[in-house]
Coordinates of C-alpha atoms and ligand atoms in Angstrom, one line a residue:
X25 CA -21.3 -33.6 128.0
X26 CA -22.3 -37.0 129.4
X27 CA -25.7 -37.9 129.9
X28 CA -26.4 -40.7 132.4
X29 CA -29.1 -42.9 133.8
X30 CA -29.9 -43.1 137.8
X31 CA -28.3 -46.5 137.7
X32 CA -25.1 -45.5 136.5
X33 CA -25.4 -42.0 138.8
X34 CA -25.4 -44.7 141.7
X35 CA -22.5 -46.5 140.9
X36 CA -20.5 -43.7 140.3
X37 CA -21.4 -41.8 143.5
X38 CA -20.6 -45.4 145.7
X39 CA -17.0 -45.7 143.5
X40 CA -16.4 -42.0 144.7
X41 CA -17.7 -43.0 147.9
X42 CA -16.4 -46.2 148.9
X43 CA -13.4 -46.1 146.8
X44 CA -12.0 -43.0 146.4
X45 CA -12.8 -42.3 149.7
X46 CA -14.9 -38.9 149.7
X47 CA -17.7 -38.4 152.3
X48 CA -20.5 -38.8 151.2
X49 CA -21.4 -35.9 153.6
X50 CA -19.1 -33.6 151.3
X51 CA -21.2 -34.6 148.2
X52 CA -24.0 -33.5 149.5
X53 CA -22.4 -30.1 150.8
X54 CA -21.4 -29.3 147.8
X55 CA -24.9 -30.5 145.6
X56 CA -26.7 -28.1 148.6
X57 CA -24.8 -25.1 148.4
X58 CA -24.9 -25.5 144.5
X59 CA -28.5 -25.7 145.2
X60 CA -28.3 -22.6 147.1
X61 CA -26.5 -20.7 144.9
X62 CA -28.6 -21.3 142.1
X63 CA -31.7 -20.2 143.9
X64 CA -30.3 -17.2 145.1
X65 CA -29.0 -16.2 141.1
X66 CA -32.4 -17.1 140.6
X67 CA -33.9 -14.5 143.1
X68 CA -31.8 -11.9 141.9
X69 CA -32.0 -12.4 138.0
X70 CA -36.0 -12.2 138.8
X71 CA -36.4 -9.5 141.3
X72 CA -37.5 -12.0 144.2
X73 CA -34.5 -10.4 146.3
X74 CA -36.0 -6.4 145.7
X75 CA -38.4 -6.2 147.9
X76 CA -37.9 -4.8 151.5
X77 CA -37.6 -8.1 153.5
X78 CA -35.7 -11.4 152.9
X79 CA -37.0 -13.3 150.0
X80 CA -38.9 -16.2 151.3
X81 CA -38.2 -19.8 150.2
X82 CA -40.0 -22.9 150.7
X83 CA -37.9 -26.6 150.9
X84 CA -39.8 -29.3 150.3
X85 CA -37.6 -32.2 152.3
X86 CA -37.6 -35.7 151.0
X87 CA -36.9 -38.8 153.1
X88 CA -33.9 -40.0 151.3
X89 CA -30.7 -38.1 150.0
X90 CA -32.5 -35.6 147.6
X91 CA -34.2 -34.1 150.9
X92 CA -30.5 -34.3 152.0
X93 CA -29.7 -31.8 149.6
X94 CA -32.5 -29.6 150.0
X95 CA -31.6 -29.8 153.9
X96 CA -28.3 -28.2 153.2
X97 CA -29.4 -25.5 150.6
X98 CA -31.8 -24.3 153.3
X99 CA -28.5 -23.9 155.3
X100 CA -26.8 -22.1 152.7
X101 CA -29.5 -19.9 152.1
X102 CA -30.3 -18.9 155.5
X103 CA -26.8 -18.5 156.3
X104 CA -26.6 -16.2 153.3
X105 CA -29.9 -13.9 155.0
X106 CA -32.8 -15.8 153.1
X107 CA -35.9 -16.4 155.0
X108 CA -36.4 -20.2 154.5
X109 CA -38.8 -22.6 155.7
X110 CA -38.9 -26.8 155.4
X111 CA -41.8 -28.8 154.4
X112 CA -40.9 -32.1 155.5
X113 CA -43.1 -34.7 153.2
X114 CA -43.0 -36.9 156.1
X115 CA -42.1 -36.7 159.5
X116 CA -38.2 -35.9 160.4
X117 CA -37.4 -38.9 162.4
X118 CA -38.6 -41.0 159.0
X119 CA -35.2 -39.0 157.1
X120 CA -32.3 -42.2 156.4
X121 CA -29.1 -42.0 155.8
X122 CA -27.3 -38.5 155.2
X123 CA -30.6 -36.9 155.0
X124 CA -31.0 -37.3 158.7
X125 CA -27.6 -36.0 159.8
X126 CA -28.5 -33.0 157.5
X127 CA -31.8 -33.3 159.6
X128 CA -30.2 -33.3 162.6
X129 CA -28.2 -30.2 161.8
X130 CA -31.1 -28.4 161.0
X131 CA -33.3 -28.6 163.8
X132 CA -30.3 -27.5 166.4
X133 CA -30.1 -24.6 163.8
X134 CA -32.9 -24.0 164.4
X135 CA -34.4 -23.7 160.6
X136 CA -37.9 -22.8 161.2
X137 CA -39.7 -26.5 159.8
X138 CA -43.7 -27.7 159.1
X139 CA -44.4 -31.4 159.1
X140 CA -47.1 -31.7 155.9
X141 CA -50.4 -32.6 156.7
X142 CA -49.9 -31.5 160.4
X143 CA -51.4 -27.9 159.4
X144 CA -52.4 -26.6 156.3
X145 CA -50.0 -24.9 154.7
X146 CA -50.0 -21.0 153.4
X147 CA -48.1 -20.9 150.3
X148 CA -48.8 -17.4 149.4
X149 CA -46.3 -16.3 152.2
X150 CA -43.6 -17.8 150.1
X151 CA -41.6 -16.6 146.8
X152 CA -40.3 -19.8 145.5
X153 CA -40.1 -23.3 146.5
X154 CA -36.8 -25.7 146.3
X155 CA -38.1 -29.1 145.2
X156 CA -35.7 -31.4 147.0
X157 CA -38.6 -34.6 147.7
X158 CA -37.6 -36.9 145.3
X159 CA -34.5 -37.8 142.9
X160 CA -32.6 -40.2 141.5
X161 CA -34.1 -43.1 144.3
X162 CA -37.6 -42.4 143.2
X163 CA -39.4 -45.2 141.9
X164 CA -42.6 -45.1 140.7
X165 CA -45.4 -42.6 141.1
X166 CA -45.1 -40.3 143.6
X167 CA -47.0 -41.6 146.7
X168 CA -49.2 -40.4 149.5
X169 CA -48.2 -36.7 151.4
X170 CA -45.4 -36.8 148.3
X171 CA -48.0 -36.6 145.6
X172 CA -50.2 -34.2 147.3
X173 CA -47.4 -31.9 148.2
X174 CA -46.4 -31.9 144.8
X175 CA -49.6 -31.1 143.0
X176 CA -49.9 -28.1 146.3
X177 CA -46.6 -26.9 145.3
X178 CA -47.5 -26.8 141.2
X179 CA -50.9 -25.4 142.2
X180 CA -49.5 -22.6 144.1
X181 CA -48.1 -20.8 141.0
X182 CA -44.6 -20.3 142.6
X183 CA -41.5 -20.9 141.1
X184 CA -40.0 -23.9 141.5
X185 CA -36.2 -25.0 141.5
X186 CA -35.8 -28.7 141.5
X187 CA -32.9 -30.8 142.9
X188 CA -31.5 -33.1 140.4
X189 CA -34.7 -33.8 138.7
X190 CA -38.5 -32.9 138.9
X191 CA -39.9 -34.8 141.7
X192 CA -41.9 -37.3 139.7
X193 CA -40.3 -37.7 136.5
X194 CA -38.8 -40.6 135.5
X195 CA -34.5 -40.1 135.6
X196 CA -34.1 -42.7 132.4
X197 CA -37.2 -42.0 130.8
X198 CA -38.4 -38.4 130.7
X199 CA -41.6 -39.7 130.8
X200 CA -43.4 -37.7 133.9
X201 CA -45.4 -39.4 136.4
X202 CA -48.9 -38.1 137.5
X203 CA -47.8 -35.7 139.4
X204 CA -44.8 -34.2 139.0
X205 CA -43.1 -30.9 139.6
X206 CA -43.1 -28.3 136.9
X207 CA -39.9 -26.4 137.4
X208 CA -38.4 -23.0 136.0
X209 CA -35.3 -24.7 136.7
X210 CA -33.3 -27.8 137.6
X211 CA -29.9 -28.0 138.9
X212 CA -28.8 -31.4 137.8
X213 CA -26.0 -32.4 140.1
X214 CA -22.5 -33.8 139.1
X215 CA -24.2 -35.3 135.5
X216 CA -27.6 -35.0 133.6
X217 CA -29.6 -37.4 134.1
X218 CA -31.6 -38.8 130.7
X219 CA -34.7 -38.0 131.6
X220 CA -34.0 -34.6 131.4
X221 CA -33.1 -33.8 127.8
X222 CA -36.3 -36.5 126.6
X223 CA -39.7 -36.0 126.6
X224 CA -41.8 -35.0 129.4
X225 CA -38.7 -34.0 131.1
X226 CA -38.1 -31.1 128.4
X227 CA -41.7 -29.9 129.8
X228 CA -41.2 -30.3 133.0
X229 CA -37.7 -29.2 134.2
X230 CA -37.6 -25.8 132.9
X231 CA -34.1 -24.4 132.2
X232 CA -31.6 -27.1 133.4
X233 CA -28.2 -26.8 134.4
X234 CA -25.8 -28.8 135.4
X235 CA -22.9 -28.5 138.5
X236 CA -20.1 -29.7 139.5
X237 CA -20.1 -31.7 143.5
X238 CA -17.1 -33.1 143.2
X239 CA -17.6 -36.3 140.8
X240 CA -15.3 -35.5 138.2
X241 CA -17.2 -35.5 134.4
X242 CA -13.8 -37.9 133.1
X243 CA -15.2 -40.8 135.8
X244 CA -18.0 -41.5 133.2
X245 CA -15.4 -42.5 130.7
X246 CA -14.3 -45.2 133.1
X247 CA -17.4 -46.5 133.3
X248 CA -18.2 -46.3 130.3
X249 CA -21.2 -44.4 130.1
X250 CA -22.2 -44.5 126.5
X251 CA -24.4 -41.1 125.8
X252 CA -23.8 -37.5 125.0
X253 CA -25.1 -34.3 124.8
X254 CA -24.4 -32.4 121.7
X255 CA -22.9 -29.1 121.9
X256 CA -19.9 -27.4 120.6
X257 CA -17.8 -28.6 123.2
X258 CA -18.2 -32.6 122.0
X259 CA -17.9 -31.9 118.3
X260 CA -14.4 -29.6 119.3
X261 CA -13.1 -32.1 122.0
X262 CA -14.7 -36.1 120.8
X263 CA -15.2 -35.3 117.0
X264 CA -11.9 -33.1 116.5
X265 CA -14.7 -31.2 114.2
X266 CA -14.4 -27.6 114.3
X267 CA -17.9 -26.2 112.9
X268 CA -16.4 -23.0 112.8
X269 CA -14.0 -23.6 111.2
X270 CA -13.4 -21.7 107.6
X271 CA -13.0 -23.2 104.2
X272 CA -9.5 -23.8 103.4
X273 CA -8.5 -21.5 100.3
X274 CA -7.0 -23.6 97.6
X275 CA -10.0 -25.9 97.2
X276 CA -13.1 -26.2 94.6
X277 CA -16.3 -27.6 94.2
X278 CA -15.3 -31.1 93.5
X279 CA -13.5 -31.2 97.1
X280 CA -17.0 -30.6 98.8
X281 CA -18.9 -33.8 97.2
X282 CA -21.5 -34.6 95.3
X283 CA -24.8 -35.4 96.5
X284 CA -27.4 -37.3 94.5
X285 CA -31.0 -37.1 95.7
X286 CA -33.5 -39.5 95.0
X287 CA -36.5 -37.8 96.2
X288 CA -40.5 -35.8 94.8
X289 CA -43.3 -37.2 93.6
X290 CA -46.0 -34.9 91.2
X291 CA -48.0 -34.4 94.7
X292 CA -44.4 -34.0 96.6
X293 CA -42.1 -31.9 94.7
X294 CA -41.4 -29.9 97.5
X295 CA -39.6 -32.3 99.4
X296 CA -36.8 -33.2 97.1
X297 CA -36.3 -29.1 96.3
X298 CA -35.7 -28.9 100.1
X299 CA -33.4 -31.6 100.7
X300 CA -31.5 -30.5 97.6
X301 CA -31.5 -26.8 98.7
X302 CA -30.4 -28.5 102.3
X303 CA -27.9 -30.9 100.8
X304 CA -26.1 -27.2 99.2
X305 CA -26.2 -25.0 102.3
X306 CA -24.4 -28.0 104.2
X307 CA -21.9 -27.5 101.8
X308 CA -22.1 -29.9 99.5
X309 CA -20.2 -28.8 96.3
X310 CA -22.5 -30.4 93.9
X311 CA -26.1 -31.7 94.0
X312 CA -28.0 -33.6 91.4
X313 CA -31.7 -34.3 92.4
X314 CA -33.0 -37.2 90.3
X315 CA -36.5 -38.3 89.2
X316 CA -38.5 -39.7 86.5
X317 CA -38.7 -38.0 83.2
X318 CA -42.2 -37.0 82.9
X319 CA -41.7 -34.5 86.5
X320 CA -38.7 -32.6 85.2
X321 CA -39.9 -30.3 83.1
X322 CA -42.5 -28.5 85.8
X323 CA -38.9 -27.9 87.9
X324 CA -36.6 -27.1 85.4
X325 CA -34.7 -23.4 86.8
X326 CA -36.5 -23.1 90.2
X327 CA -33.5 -23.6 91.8
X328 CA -30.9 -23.0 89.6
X329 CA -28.2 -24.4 92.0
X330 CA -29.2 -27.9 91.8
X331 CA -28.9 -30.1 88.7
X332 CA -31.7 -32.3 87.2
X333 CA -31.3 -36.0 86.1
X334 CA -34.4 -37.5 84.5
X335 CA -34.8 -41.6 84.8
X336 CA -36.9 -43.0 81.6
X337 CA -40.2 -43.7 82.6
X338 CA -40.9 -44.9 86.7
X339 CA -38.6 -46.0 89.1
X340 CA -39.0 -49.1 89.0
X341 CA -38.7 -49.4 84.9
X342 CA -35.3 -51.9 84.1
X343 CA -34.0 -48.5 82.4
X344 CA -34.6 -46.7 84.8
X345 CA -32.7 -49.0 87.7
X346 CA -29.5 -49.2 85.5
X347 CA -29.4 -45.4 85.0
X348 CA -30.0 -44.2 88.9
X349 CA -27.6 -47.0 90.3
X350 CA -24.7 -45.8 87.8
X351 CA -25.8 -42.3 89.1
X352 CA -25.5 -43.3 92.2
X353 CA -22.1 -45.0 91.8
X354 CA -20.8 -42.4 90.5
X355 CA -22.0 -39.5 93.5
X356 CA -20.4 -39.6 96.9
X357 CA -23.5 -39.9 99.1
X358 CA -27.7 -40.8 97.9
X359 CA -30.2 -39.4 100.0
X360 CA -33.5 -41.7 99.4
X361 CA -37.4 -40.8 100.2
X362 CA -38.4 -37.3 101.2
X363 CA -41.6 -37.2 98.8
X364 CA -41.2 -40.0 97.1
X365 CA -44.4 -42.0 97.4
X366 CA -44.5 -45.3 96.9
X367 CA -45.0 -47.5 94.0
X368 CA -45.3 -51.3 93.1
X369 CA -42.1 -53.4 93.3
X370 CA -40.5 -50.9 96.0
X371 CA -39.0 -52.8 98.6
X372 CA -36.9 -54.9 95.8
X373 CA -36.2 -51.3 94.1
X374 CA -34.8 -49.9 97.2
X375 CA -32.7 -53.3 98.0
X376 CA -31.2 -53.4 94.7
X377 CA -29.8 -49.5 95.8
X378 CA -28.7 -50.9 99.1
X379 CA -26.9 -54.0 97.8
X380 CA -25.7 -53.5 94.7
X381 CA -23.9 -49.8 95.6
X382 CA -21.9 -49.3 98.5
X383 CA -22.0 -45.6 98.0
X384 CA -23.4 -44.2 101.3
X385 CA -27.1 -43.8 101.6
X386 CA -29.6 -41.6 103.8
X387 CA -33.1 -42.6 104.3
X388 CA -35.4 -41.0 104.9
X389 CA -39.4 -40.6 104.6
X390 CA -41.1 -43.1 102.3
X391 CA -37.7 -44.8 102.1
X392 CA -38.2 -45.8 105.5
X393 CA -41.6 -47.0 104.8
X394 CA -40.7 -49.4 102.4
X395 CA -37.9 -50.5 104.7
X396 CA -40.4 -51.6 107.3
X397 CA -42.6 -53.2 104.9
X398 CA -39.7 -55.4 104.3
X399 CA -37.6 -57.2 106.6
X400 CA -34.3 -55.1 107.2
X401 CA -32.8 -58.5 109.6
X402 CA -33.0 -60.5 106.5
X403 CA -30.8 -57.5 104.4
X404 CA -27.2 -57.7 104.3
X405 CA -25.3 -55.5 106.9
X406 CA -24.3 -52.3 104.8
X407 CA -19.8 -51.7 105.0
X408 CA -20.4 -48.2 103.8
X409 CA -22.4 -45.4 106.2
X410 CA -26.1 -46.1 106.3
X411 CA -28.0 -43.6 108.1
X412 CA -31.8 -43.7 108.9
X413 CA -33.7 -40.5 110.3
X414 CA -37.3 -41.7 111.2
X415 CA -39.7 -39.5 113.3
X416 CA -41.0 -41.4 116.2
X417 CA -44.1 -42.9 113.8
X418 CA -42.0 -44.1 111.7
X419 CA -39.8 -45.2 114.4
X420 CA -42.7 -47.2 115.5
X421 CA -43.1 -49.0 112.2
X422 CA -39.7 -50.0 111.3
X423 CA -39.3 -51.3 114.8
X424 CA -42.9 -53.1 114.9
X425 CA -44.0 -51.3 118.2
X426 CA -46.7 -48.8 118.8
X427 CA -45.5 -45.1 119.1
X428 CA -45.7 -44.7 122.4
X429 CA -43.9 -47.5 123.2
X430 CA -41.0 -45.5 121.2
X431 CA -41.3 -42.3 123.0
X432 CA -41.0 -44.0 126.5
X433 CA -37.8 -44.9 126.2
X434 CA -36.1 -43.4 122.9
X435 CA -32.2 -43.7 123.7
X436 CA -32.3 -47.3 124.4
X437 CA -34.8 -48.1 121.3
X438 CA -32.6 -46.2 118.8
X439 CA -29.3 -47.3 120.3
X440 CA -30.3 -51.3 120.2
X441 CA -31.8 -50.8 116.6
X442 CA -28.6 -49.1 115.3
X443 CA -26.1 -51.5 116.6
X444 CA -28.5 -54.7 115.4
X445 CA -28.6 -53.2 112.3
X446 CA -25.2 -52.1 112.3
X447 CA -26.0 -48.1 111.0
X448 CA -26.4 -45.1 112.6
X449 CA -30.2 -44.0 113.7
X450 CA -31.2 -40.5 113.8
X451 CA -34.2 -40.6 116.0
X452 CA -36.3 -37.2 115.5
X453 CA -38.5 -35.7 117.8
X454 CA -38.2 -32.9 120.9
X455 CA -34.3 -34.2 122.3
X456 CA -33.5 -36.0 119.0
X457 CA -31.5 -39.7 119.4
X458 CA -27.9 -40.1 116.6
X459 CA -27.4 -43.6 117.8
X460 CA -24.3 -45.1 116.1
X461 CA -23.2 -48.5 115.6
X462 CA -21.0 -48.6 118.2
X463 CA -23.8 -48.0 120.7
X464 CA -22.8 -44.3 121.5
X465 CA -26.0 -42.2 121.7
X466 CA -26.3 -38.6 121.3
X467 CA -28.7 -36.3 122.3
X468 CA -29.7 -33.0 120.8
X469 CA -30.3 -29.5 123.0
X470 CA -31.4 -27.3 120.2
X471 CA -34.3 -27.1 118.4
X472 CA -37.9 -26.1 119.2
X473 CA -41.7 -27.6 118.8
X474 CA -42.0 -24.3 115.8
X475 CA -40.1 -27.0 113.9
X476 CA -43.1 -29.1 113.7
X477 CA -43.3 -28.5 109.8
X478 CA -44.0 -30.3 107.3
X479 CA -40.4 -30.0 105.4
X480 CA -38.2 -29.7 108.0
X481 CA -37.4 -33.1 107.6
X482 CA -36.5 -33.0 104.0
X483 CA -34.0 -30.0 105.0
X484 CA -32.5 -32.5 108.0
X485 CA -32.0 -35.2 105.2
X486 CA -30.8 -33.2 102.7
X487 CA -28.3 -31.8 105.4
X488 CA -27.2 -35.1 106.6
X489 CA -26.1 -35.5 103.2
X490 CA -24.7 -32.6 102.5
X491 CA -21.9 -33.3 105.5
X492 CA -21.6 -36.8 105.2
X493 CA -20.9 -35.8 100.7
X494 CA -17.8 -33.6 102.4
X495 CA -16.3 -36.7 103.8
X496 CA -17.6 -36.7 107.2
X497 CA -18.4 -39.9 109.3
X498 CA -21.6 -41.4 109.1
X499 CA -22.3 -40.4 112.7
X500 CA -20.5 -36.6 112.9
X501 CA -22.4 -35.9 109.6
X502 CA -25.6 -36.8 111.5
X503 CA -24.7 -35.4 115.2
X504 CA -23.5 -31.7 113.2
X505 CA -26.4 -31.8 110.9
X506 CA -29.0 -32.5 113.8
X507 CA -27.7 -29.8 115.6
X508 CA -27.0 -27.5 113.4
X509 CA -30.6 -27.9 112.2
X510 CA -32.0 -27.4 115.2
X511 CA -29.5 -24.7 115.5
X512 CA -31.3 -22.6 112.6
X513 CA -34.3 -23.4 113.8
X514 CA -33.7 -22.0 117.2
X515 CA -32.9 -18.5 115.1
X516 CA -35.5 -18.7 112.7
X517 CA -38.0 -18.9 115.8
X518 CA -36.8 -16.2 117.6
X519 CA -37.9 -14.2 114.6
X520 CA -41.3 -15.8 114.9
X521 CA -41.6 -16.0 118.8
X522 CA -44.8 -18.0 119.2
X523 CA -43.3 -21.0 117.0
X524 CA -47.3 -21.3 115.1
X525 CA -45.7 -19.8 112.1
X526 CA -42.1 -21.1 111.5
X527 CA -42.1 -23.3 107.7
X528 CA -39.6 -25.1 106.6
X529 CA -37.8 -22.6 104.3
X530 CA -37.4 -20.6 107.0
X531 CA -34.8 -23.1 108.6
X532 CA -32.9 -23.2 105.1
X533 CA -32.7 -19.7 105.4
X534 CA -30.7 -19.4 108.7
X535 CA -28.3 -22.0 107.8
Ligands
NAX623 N1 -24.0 -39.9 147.6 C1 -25.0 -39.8 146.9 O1 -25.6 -40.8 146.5 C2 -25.5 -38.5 146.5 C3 -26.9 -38.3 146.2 N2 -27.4 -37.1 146.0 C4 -28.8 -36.9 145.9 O2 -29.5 -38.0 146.3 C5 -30.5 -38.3 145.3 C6 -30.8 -39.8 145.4 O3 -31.0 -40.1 146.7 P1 -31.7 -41.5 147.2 O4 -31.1 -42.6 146.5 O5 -31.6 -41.4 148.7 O6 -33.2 -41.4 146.7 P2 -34.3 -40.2 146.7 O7 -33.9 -39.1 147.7 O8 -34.5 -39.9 145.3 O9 -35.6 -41.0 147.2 C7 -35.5 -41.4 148.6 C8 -36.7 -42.2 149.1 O10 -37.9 -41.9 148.7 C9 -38.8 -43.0 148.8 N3 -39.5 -43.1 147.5 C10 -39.1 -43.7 146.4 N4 -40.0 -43.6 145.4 C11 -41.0 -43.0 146.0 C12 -42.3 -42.6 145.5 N5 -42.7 -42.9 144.2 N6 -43.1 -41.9 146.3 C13 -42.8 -41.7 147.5 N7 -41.6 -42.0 148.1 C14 -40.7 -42.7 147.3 C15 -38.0 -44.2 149.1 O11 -38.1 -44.5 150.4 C16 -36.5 -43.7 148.8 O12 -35.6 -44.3 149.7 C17 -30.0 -37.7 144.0 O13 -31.0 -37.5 143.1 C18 -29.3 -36.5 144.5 O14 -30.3 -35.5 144.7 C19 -26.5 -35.9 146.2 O15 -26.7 -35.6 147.5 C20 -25.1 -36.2 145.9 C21 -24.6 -37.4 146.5
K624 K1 -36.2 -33.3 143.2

């Protein structure tokens, strides 16, 4: 599923407009009555429609073509018997464009209307309110009677459907503005909009869905929007990746790969026990976790699936260099840095690894941090499938901006930093970022905030691995794995519903 930005919503909607030819009247029909239809589901799903009247529904009315839409759901819903009223943010006669035919239209219906601010408003007369102020032409904080209206409508405890997106959250971004609309639901219309599976918008737009008004989803391809919602649907129909898909019969261990992890420390065993595990319930055929001598002993049978290599002395020994990069030759895939620590001579450690193999590498954790401390630009590009998974601190650090900075605007971030780097980015975080190379981003639906666990991103690692060991490429391994981890973490919560107590064993569990 494509995910878009306003920008390219705009251009899109003129092409379908202007040059196809459709009215831009019938777009907005057909986002209303969607509108509509949703809100009535809605009502009946939650027993709004049960009672012995007409369910009542407030439409908050926008001046631009997001009031437009909310203009015609009212239609559709009173048409359909639901007692609606419109809250016009500003006064009719101020509606542009479409909005105001759709304005038009409704007052010789007859649609029972309140201008705000003319007379207070009494919201506990209502069951639900259609948010339908501002959308995709929003810019900025919402301002005057807008931002009032919307901390009234939040205030008054009601369910709230939005139009497109949450008035007041930023399309591109996900980052909300102060205020914005906290929905139960938001019908995105024709594509989702970024800002809607990142951040704030996560929060804020309750469950979203997305339908159809007439822009048909193969237009993005033509213009070439670059980003993607994971899901079943895109591994089947982009990746030609079934992940159902059974094991073929005549096959053995030495057709699923070999992983090699490079991972634990005496204070972190932990970490390179759950990537292995990881790397194994991916698939992997084989898995030998490596460290230095003196920490084997303390591990030796706790997981018996797993096999040990011990490098003489410390990493960074000349014995112990020519030993883990002929075991790393001789794997299909390294995973570098969950638990690792850090130790003196690192960075030129880690750049032998990345120079001098060209098996394909993951890195992760301290790896990452001795990547930042050095200067990646001045690295040669890598030929063979790279892939970095940093959470948004370390993000922040490889990338030499403050965290924040990250967060605000995550697809783009990751997507330039993989293609200038020339390796795919797994960006973690609520709505994880796979950016690849060749500038696609993907975005990731499942998972949940019980995942924040120390571990869970040794088992997305070791994972990563796994796939990319059975011959995957570098950015299918990491779109499946991401999913699929948040996948088990989705089932692993809904044993443990209030997310506090979810560890990261419990993901290797349900894969
Ligand atoms: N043909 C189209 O373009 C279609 C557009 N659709 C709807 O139209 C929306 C986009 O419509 P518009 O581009 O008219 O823009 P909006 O309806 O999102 O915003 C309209 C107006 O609000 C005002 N405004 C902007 N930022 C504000 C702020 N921070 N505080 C207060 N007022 C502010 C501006 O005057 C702006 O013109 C989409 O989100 C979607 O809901 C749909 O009807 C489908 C077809
Ligand atoms: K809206």
């Amino acid at each position: 599923m494509y995910v878009v930005t306003a920008e390219e919503m705009q251009k899109m909607d003129r092409h379908v407009i202007d040059v196809i030819g459709i009215p831009a009247a019938v777009l907005m029909e057909n986002a209303g009555s969607a509108i509509a239809r949703d809100v009535q589901e809605y009502s009946r799903t939650h027993g709004i429609d049960k009672g012995k009247r007409p369910p009542r529904w407030a439409i908050l009315v926008g001046k631009g073509n997001n009031g437009g839409d909310g203009l015609v759901a009212a239609r559709h819903l009173m048409e359909n018997g639901v007692d609606v009223t419109l809250l016009f943010a500003q006064s009719p006669e101020q509606l542009t464009g479409e909005a105001a035919r759709q304005q038009e239209i409704a007052r010789r219906l007859g649609i029972p209307s309140i201008v705000y601010g003319t007379s207070p408003v009494d919201w506990r007369s209502f069951d639900g309110i259609v948010d339908a102020l501002l959308g995709t032409g929003s810019k900025g904080a919402p301002r005057g009677p807008y931002a009032d209206l919307i901390r009234e409508a939040n205030a008054s405890g009601l369910p709230i459907i939005s139009a497109d997106i949450p008035s007041g959250l930023d399309a591109d971004t996900g980052v909300p503005h102060d205020p914005c609309i906290r929905a139960v639901r938001t019908v995105a219309l024709a594509f989702l909009k970024r800002g809607l599976v990142q951040t704030g918008g996560l929060d804020k737009a309750g469950e979203v869905v997305v339908r159809p008004i007439g822009i048909w989803p193969s237009l993005a391809d033509t213009f070439g929007i670059q980003t993607f919602l994971l899901g079943e649907q895109l591994f089947r129909e982009r990746f030609r990746l079934d992940p159902r898909l059974p094991r073929q019969a005549d096959t053995h261990k030495g057709t699923y790969g070999h992983v090699l992890v490079v991972a634990g420390s005496r204070e972190m065993s932990g970490a390179g026990l759950l990537c292995s595990k990881a790397a194994l319930r991916a698939g992997s055929g084989l898995v030998t976790w490596v460290m230095p001598d003196a920490l084997l002993p303390a591990l030796i049978g706790h997981v018996p699936e797993v096999m040990l290599a011990g490098l003489p002395g410390k990493w960074n020994l000349p014995e112990a260099r020519a030993k883990l990069i002929a075991l790393v030759r001789s794997r299909s895939v390294t995973v570098i840095g969950p638990g690792l620590g850090r130790f003196p001579g690192d960075a030129d450690w880690l750049r032998m690894l990345w120079e001098e193999t060209n098996s394909p590498l993951v890195l992760d954790a301290d790896a990452l941090n001795i990547l930042a401390d050095a200067d990646l630009s001045s690295w040669p590009k890598r030929e063979t499938p790279t892939i970095l998974t940093p959470h948004p601190g370390e993000m922040a650090r490889l990338a030499n901006v403050t965290t924040s900075k990250i967060q605000q605007n995550r697809i783009e971030l990751a997507r330039s930093y993989a293609r200038r780097h020339r390796l795919t980015l797994v960006l973690k975080g609520a709505g994880t970022v796979v950016a690849a190379p060749d500038g696609r981003a993907y975005i990731n639906p499942t998972g949940n905030p019980g995942m924040a666990t120390g571990g869970a991103g040794d088992v997305l690692a070791g994972m990563i691995g796994g796939l990319l060991a059975q011959g995957l490429p570098a950015d299918h391994a990491a779109c499946l794995a991401v999913w699929l981890h948040g996948s088990a973490g989705d089932r692993a919560a809904a044993k443990r519903p209030s997310g506090y107590s979810l560890i990261a064993t419990d993901i290797l569990e349900e894969l």
